CSV table of C-alpha atoms in Angstrom, one decimal:
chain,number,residue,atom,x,y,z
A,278,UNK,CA,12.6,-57.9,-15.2
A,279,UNK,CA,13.0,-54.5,-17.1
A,280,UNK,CA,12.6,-51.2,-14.7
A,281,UNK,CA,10.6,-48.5,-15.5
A,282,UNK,CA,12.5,-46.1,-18.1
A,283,UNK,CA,12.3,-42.2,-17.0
A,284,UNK,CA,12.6,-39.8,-18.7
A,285,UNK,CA,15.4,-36.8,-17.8
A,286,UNK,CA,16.5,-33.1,-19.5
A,287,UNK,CA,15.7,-33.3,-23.4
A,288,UNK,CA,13.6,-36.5,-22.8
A,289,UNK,CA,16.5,-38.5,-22.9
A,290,UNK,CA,15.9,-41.6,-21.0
A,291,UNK,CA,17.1,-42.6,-17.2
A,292,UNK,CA,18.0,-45.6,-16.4
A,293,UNK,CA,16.7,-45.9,-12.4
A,294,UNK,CA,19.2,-48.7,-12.2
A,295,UNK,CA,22.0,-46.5,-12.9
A,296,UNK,CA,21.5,-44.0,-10.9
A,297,UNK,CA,18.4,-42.7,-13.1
A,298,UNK,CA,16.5,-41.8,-9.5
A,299,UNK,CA,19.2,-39.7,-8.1
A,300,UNK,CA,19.0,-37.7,-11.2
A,301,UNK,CA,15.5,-37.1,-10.9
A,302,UNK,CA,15.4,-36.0,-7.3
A,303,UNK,CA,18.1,-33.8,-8.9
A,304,UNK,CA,15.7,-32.3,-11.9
A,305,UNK,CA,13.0,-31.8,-9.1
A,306,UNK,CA,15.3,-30.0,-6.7
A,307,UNK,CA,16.3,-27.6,-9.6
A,308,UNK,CA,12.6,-27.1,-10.6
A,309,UNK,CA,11.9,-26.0,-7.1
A,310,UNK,CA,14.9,-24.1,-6.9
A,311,UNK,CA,14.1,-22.3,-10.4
A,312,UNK,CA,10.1,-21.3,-9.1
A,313,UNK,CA,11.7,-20.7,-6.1
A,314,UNK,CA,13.7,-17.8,-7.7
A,315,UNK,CA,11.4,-16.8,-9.9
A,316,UNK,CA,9.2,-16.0,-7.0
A,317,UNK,CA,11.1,-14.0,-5.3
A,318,UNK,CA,12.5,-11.8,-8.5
A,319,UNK,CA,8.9,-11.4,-9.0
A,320,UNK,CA,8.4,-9.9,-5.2
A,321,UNK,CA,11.8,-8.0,-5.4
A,322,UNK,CA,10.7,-6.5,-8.5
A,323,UNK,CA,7.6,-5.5,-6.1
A,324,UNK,CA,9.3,-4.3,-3.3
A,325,UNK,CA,12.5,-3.5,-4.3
A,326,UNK,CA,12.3,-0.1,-6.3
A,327,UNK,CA,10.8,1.3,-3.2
A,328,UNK,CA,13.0,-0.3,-0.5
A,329,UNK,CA,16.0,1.5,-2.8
A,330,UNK,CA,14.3,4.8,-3.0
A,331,UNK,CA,13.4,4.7,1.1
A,332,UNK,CA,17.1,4.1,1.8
A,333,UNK,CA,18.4,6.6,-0.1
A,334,UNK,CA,16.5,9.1,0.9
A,335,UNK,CA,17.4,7.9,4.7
A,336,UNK,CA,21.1,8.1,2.9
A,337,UNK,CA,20.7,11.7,1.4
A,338,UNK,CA,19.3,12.9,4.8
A,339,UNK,CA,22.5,11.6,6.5
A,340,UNK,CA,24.4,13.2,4.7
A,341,UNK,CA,23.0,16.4,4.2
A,342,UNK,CA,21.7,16.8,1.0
A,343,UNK,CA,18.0,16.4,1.7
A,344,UNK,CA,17.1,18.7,4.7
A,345,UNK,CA,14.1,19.4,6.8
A,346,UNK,CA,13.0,22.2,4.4
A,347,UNK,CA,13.3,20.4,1.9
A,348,UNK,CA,11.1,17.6,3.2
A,349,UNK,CA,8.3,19.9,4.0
A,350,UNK,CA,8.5,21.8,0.5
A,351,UNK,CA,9.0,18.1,-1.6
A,352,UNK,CA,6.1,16.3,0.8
A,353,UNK,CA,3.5,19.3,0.4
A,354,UNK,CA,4.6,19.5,-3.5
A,355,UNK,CA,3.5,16.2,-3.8
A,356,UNK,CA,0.6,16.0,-2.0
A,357,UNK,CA,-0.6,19.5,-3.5
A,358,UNK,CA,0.8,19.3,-6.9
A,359,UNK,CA,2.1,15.5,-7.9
A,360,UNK,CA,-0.3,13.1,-6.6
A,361,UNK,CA,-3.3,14.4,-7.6
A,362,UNK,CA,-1.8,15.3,-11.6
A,363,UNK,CA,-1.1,11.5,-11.7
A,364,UNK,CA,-4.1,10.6,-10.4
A,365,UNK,CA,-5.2,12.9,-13.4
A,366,UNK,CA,-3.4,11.1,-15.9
A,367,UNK,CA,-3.8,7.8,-15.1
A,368,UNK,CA,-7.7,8.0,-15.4
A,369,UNK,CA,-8.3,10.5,-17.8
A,370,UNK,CA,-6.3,8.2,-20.4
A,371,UNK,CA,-7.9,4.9,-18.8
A,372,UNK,CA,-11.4,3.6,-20.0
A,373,UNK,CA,-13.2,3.2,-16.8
A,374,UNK,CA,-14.2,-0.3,-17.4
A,375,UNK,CA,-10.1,-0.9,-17.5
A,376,UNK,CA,-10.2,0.7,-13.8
A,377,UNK,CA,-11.5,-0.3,-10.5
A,378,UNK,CA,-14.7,-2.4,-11.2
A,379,UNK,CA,-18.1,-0.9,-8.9
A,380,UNK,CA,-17.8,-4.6,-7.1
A,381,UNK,CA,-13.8,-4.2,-6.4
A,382,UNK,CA,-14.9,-0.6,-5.0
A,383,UNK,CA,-17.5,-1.8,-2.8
A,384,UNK,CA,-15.6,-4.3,-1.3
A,385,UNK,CA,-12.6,-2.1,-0.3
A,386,UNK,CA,-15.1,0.3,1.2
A,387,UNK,CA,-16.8,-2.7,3.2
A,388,UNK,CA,-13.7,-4.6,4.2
A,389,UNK,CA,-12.0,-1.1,5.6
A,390,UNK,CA,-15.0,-0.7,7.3
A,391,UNK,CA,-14.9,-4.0,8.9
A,392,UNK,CA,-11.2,-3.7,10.1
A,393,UNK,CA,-11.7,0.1,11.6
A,394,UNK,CA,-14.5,-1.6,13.5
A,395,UNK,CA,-12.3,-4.4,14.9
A,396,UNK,CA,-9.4,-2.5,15.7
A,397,UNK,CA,-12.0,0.1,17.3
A,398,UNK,CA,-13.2,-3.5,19.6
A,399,UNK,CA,-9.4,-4.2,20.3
A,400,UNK,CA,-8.2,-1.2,20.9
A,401,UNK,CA,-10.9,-0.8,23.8
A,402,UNK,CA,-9.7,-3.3,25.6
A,403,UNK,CA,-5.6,-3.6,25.5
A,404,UNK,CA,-4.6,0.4,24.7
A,405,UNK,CA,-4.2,2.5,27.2
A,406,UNK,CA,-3.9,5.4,27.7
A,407,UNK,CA,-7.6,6.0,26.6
A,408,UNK,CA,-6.3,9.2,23.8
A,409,UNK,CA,-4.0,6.9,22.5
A,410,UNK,CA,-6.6,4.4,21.0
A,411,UNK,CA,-7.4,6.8,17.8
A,412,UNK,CA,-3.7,6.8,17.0
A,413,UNK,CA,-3.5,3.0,17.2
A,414,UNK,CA,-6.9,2.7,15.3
A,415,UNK,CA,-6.4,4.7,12.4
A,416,UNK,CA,-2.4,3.4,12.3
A,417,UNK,CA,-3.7,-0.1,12.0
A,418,UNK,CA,-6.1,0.8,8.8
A,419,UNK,CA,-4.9,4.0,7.6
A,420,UNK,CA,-3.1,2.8,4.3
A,421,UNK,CA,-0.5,5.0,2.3
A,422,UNK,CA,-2.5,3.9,-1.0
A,423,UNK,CA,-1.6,7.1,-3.0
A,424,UNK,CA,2.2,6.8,-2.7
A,425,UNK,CA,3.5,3.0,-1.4
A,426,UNK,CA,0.2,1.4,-2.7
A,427,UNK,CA,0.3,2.6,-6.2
A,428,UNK,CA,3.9,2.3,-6.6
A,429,UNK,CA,3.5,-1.2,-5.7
A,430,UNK,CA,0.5,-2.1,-8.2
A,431,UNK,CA,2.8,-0.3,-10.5
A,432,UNK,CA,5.9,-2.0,-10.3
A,433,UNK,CA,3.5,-5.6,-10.2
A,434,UNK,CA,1.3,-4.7,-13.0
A,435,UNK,CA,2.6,-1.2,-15.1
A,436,UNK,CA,0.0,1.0,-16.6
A,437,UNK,CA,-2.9,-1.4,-16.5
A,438,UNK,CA,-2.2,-1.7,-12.4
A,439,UNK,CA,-1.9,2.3,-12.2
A,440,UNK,CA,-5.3,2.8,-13.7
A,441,UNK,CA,-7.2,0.0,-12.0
A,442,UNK,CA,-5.6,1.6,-8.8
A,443,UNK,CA,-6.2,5.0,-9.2
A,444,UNK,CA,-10.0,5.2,-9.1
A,445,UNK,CA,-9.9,2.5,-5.8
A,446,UNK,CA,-7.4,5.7,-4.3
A,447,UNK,CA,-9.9,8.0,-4.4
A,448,UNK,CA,-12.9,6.6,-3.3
A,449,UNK,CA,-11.1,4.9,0.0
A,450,UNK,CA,-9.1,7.9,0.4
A,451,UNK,CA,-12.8,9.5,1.2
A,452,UNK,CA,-13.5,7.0,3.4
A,453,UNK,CA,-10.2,6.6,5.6
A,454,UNK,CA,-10.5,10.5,6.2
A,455,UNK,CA,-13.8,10.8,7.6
A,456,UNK,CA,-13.2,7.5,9.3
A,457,UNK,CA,-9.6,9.3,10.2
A,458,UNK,CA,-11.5,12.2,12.0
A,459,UNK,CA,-14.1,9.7,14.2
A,460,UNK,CA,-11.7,7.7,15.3
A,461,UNK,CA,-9.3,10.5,16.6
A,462,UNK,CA,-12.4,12.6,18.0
A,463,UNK,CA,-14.0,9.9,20.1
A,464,UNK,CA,-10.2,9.2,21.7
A,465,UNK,CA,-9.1,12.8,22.0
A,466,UNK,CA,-13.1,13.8,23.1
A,467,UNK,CA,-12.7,16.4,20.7
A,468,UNK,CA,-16.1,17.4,18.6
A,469,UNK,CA,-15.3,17.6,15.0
A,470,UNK,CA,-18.5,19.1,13.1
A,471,UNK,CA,-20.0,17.3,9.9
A,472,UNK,CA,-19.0,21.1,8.2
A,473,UNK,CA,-15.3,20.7,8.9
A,474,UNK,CA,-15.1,16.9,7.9
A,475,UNK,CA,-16.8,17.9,4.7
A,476,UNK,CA,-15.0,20.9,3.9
A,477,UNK,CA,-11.6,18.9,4.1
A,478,UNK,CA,-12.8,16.1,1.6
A,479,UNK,CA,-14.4,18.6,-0.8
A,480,UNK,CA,-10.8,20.0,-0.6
A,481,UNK,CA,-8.8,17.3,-0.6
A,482,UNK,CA,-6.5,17.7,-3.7
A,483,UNK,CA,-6.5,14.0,-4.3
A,484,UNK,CA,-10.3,13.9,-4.9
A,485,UNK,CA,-10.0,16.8,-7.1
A,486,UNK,CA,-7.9,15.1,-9.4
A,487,UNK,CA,-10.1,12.5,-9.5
A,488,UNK,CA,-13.1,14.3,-9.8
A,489,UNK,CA,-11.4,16.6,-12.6
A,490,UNK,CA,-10.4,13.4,-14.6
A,491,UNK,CA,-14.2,11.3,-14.4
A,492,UNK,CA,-15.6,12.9,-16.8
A,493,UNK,CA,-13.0,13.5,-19.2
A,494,UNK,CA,-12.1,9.5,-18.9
A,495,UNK,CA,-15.7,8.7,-19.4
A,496,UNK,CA,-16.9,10.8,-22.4
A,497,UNK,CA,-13.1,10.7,-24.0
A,498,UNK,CA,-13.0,14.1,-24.2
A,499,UNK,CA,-9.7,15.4,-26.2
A,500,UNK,CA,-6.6,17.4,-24.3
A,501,UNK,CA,-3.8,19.3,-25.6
A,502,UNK,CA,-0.9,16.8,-26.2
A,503,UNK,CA,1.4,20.1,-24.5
A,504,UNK,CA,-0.4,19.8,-21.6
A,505,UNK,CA,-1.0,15.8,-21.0
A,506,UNK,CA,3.1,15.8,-21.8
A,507,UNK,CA,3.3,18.6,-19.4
A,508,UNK,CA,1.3,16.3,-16.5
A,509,UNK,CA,2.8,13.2,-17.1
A,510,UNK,CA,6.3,14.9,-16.6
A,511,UNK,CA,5.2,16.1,-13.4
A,512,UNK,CA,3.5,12.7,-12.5
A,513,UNK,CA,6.8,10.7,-13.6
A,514,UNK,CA,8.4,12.6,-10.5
A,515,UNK,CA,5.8,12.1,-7.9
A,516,UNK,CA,6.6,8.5,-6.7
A,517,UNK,CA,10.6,9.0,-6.8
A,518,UNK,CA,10.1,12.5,-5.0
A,519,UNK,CA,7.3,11.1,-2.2
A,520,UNK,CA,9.6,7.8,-1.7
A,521,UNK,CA,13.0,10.1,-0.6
A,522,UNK,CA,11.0,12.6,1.5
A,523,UNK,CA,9.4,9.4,3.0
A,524,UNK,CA,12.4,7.7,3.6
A,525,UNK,CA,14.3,10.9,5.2
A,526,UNK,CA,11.5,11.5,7.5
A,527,UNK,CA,12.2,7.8,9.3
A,528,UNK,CA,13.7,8.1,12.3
A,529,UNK,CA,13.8,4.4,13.9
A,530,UNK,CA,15.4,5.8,17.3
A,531,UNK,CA,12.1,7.1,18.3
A,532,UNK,CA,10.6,3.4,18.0
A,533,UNK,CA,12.2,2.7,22.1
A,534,UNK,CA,9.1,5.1,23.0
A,535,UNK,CA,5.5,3.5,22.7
A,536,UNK,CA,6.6,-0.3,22.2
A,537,UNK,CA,3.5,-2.1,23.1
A,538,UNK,CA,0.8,0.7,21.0
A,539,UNK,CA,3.4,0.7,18.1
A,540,UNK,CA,3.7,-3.0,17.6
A,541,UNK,CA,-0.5,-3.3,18.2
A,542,UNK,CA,-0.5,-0.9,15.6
A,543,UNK,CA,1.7,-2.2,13.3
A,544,UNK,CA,0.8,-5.9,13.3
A,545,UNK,CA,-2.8,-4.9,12.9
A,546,UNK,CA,-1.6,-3.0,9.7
A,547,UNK,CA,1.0,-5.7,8.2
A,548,UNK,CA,-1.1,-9.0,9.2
A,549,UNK,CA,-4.4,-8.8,9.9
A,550,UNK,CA,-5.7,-6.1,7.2
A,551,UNK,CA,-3.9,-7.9,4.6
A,552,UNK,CA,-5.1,-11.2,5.5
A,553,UNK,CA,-8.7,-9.8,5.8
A,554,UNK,CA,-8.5,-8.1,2.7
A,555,UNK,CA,-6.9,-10.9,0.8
A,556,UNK,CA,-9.0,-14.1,2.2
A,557,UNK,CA,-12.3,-11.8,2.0
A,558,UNK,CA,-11.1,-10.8,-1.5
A,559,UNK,CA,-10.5,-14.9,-2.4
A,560,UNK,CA,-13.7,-15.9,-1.2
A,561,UNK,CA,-15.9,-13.0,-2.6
A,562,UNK,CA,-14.9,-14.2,-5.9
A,563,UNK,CA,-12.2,-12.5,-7.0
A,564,UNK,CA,-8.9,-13.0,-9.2
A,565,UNK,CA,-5.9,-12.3,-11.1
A,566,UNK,CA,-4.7,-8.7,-11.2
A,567,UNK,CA,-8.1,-7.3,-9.2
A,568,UNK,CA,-6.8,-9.8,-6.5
A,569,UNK,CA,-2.9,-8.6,-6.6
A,570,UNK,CA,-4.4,-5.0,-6.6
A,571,UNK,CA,-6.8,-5.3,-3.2
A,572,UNK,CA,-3.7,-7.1,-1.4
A,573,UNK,CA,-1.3,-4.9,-2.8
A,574,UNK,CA,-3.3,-1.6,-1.4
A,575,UNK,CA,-4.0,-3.5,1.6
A,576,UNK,CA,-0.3,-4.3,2.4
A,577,UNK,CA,0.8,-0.3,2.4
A,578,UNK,CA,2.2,0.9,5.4
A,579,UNK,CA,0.1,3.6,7.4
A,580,UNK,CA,-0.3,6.8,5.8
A,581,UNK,CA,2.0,9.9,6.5
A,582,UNK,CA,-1.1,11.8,6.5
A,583,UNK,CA,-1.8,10.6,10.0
A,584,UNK,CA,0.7,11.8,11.4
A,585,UNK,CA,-0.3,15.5,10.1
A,586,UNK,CA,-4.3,14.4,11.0
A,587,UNK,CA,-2.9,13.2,14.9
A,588,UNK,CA,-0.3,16.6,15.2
A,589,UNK,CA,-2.9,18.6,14.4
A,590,UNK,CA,-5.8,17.5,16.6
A,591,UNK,CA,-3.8,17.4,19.7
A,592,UNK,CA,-2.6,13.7,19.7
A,593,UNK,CA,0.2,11.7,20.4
A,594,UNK,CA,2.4,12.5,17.1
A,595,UNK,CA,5.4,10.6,18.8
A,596,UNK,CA,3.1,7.0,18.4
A,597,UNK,CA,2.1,8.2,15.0
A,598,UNK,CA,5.8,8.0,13.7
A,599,UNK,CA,6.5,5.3,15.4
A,600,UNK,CA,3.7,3.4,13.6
A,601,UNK,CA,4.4,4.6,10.4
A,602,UNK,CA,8.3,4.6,10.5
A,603,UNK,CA,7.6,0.4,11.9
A,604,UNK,CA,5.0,-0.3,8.9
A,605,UNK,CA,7.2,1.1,6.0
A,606,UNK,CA,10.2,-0.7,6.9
A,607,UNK,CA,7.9,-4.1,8.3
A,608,UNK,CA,5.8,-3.6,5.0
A,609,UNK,CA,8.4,-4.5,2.4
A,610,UNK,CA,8.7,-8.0,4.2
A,611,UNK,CA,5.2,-8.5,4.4
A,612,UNK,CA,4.3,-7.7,1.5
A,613,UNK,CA,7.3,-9.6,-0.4
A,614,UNK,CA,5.8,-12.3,1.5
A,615,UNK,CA,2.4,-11.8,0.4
A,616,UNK,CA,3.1,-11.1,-3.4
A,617,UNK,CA,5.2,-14.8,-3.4
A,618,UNK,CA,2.4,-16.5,-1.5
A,619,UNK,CA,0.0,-15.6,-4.1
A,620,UNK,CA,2.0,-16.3,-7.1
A,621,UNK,CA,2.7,-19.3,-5.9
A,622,UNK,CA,-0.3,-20.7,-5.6
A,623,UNK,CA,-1.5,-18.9,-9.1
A,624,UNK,CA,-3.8,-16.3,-8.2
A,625,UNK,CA,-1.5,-13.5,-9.0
């Protein structure tokens, strides 16, 4: 009786008689092997530019050619200046129907909603002491969208990720404050008046930017070429620049101090907002770079803001860079993790 013919590399047939299965197992091994690499130079290609920039900026601190001045000039320049001028640029040369969709905004709005509310359940229960429960909270869903978040959409999708990402920024980056400043007031029983919360978002250079860019993005309104160069330049530096002074701010001996807040913190920031986000994403409908976008945002470490927001209100600022120090180094793992999972299963 004949056997079945397979066939092998260049369709040339395999004789399973002479050794043709053992040559097949071998094809399927290096097709698994080959999607398994392509998978992870996809998630490198994610994660890596940012893990480089963190360490060297941990590197240059080290050594002495990034200081303590210079952090606070470079973080405040960017916050102030870079930021919001990319912010600028990315919309203002974006169609808005090429940005964030009303439906993809809604849903980031509702789903950081949901996971402020169950960290706010959680929290009640297993953090103690009782102050200490805003800085856990707002940790946990406090994202660094406008510096790890868009520099990871960017490496995953270029331009067209930058400008779907850019209007999602703005809007949550309203919300996360205000939800910032309730979180931190009920734990620290400090009153924070509707006037001051609205005085620091009308403020808030980020929603400027955005604000500034709207209408000139929606009516196509015509700029000086000088000046768009001019902004782009400065925008072309904000990532790099934010990405050292984050790095050299990291200071993983502190992370002994507050073990039990810090990891709460930081798994409810790595794991469960992600997952949230990214299952609630899934079922809602939906797909394909929108998708990669929400998960990507989702998967940020906490914001260095908070730290700032806790300092200045009176909290424990020792758990806030704990938190944040944990999520940016736990977040490239994650998030590597994340990025393969869904390109492996085709929905990114």
């Amino acid at each position: 009786r004949r056997l079945p013919v397979h066939r092998g590399l260049g369709g040339v047939p395999v004789d399973p008689g002479v050794g043709g299965h053992a040559v097949c197992a071998a094809l399927r091994v290096a097709a698994l092997m080959s999607g398994f690499l392509e998978l992870l130079d996809f998630s490198l290609g994610v994660t890596g530019p940012i893990f480089t920039l963190l360490g060297l900026g941990v590197l240059l601190r080290r050594v002495g050619l990034i200081t303590e001045g210079f952090i606070a000039a470079g973080s405040r320049l960017v916050f102030v200046v870079g930021l919001p001028t990319m912010l600028f640029v990315n919309i203002a040369r974006t169609r808005l129907e090429d940005s964030a969709s009303a439906g993809m905004l809604v849903y980031g709005l509702a789903a950081t909603v949901a996971i402020w509310l169950l960290m706010e359940w959680v929290a009640s229960f297993v953090v103690q002491p009782e102050r200490d429960r805003g800085v856990v909270v707002q940790g946990a869903f406090r994202s660094n969208f406008g510096v790890v978040g868009l520099a990871y959409c960017g490496n995953a999708y270029g331009e067209a990720g930058l400008a779907m990402a850019s209007l999602y920024v703005g809007v949550l980056t309203i919300l996360v404050n205000i939800l910032g400043v309730i979180t931190l007031s009920r734990s620290l029983h400090r009153s924070q008046g509707p006037g001051k919360v609205l005085r620091g978002i009308a403020t808030n250079p980020l929603i400027l930017g955005i604000l500034l860019a709207l209408p000139v993005s929606a009516f196509a309104l015509p700029l000086p070429a000088v000046a768009m160069k001019s902004a782009a330049y400065i925008a072309d530096m904000t990532l790099p620049l934010a990405l050292l002074c984050t790095g050299a701010t990291l200071d993983f001996r502190s992370l002994r101090s507050e073990a039990g807040n810090t990891a709460l913190a930081t798994f409810g920031k790595l794991v469960a907002m992600p997952l949230v986000f990214t299952l609630g994403a899934w079922a809602a409908g939906f797909r394909a770079m929108e998708l990669g976008v929400l998960m990507l945002m989702a998967s940020s470490p906490s914001a260095a803001a908070s730290y700032s927001m806790v300092r200045a209100m009176g909290g424990n600022a020792t758990l806030a860079a704990n938190i944040i120090a944990l999520t940016t180094l736990g977040s490239l793992f994650t998030t590597s993790v994340g990025v393969s999972l869904l390109r492996g299963v085709g929905l990114m």
